[in-house]
Short mmCIF file of C-alpha atoms in Angstrom, two decimals:
data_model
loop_
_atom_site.label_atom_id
_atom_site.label_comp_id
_atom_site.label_asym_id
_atom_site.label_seq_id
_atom_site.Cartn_x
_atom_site.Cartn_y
_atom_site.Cartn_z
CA UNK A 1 -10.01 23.88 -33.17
CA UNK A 2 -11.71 20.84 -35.50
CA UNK A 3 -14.09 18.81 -33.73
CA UNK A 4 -11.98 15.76 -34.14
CA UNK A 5 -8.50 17.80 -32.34
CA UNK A 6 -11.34 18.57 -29.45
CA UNK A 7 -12.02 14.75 -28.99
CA UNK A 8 -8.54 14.03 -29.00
CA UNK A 9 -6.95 16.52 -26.95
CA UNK A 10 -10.07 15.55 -23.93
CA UNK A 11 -9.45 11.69 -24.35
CA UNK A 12 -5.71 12.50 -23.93
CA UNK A 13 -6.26 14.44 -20.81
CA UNK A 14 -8.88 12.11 -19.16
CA UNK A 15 -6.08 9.24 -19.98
CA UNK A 16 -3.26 11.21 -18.38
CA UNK A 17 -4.79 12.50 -15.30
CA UNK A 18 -4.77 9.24 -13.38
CA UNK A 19 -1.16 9.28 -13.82
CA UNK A 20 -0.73 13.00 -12.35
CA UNK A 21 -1.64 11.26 -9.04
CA UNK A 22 0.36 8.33 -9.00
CA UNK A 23 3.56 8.73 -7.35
CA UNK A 24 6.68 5.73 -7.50
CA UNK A 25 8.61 4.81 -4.87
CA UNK A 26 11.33 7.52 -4.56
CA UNK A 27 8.84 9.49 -2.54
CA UNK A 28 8.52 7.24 0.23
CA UNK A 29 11.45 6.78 3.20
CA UNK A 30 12.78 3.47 2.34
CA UNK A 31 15.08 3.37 5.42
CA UNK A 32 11.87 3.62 7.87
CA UNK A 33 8.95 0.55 7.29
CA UNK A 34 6.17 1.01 9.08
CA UNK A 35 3.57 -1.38 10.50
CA UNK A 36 -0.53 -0.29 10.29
CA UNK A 37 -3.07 -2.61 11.47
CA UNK A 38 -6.88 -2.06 11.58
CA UNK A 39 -10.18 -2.41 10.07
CA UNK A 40 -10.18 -1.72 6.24
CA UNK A 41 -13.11 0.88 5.80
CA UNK A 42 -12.96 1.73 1.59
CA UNK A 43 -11.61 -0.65 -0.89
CA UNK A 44 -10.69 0.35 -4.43
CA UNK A 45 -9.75 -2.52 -6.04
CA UNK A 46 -8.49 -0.56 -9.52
CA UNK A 47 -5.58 0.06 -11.72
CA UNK A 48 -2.67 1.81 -11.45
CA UNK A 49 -2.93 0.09 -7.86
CA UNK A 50 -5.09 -1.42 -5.23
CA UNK A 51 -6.17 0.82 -2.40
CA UNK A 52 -7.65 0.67 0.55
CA UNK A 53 -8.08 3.24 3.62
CA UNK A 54 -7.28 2.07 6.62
CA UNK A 55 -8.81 2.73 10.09
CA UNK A 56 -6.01 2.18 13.00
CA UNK A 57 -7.37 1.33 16.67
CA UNK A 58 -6.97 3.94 19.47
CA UNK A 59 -3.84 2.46 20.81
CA UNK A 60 -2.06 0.66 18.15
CA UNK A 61 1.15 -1.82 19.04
CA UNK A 62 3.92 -4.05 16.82
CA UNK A 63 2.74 -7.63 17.46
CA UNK A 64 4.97 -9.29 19.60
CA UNK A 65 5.64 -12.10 16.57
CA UNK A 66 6.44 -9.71 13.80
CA UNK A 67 10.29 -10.28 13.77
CA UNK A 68 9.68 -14.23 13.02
CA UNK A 69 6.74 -13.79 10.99
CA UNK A 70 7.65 -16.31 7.89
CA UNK A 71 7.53 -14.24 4.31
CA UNK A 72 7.16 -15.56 1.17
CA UNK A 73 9.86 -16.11 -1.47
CA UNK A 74 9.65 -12.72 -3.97
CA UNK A 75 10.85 -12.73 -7.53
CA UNK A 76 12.68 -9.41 -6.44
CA UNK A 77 15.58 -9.61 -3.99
CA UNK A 78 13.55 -7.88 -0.35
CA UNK A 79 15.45 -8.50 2.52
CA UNK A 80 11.93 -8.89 4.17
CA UNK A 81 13.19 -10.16 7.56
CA UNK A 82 15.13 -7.24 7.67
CA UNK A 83 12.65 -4.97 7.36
CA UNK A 84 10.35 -7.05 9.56
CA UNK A 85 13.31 -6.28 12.56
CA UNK A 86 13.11 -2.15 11.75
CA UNK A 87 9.42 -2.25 11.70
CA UNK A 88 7.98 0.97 13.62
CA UNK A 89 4.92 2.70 14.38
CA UNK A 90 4.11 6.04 12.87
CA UNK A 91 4.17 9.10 15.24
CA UNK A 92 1.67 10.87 13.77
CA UNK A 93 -1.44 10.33 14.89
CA UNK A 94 -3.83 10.24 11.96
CA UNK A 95 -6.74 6.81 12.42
CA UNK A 96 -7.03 6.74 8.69
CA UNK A 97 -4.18 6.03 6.31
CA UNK A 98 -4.59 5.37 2.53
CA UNK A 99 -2.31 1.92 1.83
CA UNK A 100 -1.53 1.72 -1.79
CA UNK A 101 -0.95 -1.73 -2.35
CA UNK A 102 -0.13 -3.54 -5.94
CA UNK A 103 -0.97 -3.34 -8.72
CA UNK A 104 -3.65 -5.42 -9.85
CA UNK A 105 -2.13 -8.16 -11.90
CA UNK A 106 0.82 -8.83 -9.05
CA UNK A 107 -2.57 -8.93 -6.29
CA UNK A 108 -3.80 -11.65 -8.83
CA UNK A 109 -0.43 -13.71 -8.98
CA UNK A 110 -0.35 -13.42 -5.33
CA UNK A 111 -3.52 -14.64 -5.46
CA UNK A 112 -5.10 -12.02 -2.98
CA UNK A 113 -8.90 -11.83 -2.93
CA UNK A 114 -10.62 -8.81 -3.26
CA UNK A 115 -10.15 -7.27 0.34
CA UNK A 116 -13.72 -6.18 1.36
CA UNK A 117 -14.84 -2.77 3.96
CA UNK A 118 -14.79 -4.37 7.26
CA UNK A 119 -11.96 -6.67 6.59
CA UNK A 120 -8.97 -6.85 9.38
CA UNK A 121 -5.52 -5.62 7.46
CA UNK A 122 -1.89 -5.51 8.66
CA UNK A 123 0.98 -3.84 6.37
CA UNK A 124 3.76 -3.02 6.34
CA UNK A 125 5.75 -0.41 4.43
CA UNK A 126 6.75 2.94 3.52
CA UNK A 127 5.17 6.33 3.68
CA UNK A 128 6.76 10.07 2.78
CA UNK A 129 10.20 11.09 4.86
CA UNK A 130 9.19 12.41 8.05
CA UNK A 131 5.86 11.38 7.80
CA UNK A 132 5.08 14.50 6.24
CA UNK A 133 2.05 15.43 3.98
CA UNK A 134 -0.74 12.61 3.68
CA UNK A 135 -1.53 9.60 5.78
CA UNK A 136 0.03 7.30 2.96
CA UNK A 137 1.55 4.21 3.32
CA UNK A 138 2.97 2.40 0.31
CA UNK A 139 2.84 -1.46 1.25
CA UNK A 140 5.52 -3.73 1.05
CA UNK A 141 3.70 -7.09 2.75
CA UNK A 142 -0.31 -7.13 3.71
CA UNK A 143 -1.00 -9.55 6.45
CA UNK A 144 -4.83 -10.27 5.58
CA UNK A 145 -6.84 -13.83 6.66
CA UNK A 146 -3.96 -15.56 8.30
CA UNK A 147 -1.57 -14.87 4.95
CA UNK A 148 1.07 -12.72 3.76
CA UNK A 149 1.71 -11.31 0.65
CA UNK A 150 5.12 -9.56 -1.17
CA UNK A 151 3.60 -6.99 -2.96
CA UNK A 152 7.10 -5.74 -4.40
CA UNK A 153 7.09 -8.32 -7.22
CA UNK A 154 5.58 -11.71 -8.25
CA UNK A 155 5.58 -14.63 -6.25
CA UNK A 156 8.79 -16.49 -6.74
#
């Protein structure tokens, strides 16, 4: 193999593995949103999505207010108040959870600042059926400094 194949076939693979990680929605229960709330304790603030790990209290509850929590207006059709009146805990027991929020550029029409290790979090959203396999929440809204944020599409 040439020198110049070499190059190539290492920048393609370094370019394709972040996408061997990423997972879309279909892997997440839909049916089943979730509500995490805790102290934010690594940020990665990167492409193909923000991410942040999540550290959950001891005893963790649904605040009392979360069915009339007001939600902003979403370019995509999210019946948000819906999902705000399924809202559950997870069983499992797991402190930590990875949220994957947006990506980037919708965190920046949303105008979300930079969310920062020690920063108090709320979300809300989907993780695998069952709950199986990792502590992973895929975020629908973030509830951060007295806002909230759609994070399935741009602001409407």
């Amino acid at each position: 193999m040439t020198m110049q194949r070499r190059a190539f076939v290492a920048s393609s693979l370094a370019l394709a593995s972040p996408a061997w990680a990423h997972h879309g929605w279909s892997s997440f229960d839909q049916d089943r949103p979730l509500y995490l709330e805790g102290r934010a304790t690594k940020v990665m603030w990167r492409n193909p999505h923000g991410e942040l790990e999540l550290e959950l209290p001891e005893k963790l509850a649904l605040p009392p207010d979360l069915k009339q929590r007001p939600l902003p207006k979403q370019s995509a059709d999210v019946d948000g108040p819906g999902l705000l009146a399924k809202a559950q805990l997870p069983t499992r027991t797991d402190r930590k959870w990875l949220v994957e929020l947006a990506p980037l550029t919708r965190l920046q029409a949303w105008s979300v600042e930079e969310i920062k290790p020690g920063t108090q979090v709320a979300v809300l959203g989907f993780t695998h059926a069952g709950e199986k396999g990792d502590a992973v929440l895929r975020a629908e809204y973030l509830f951060v400094g007295g806002k909230t944020y759609g994070l399935r599409s741009s602001p409407a």
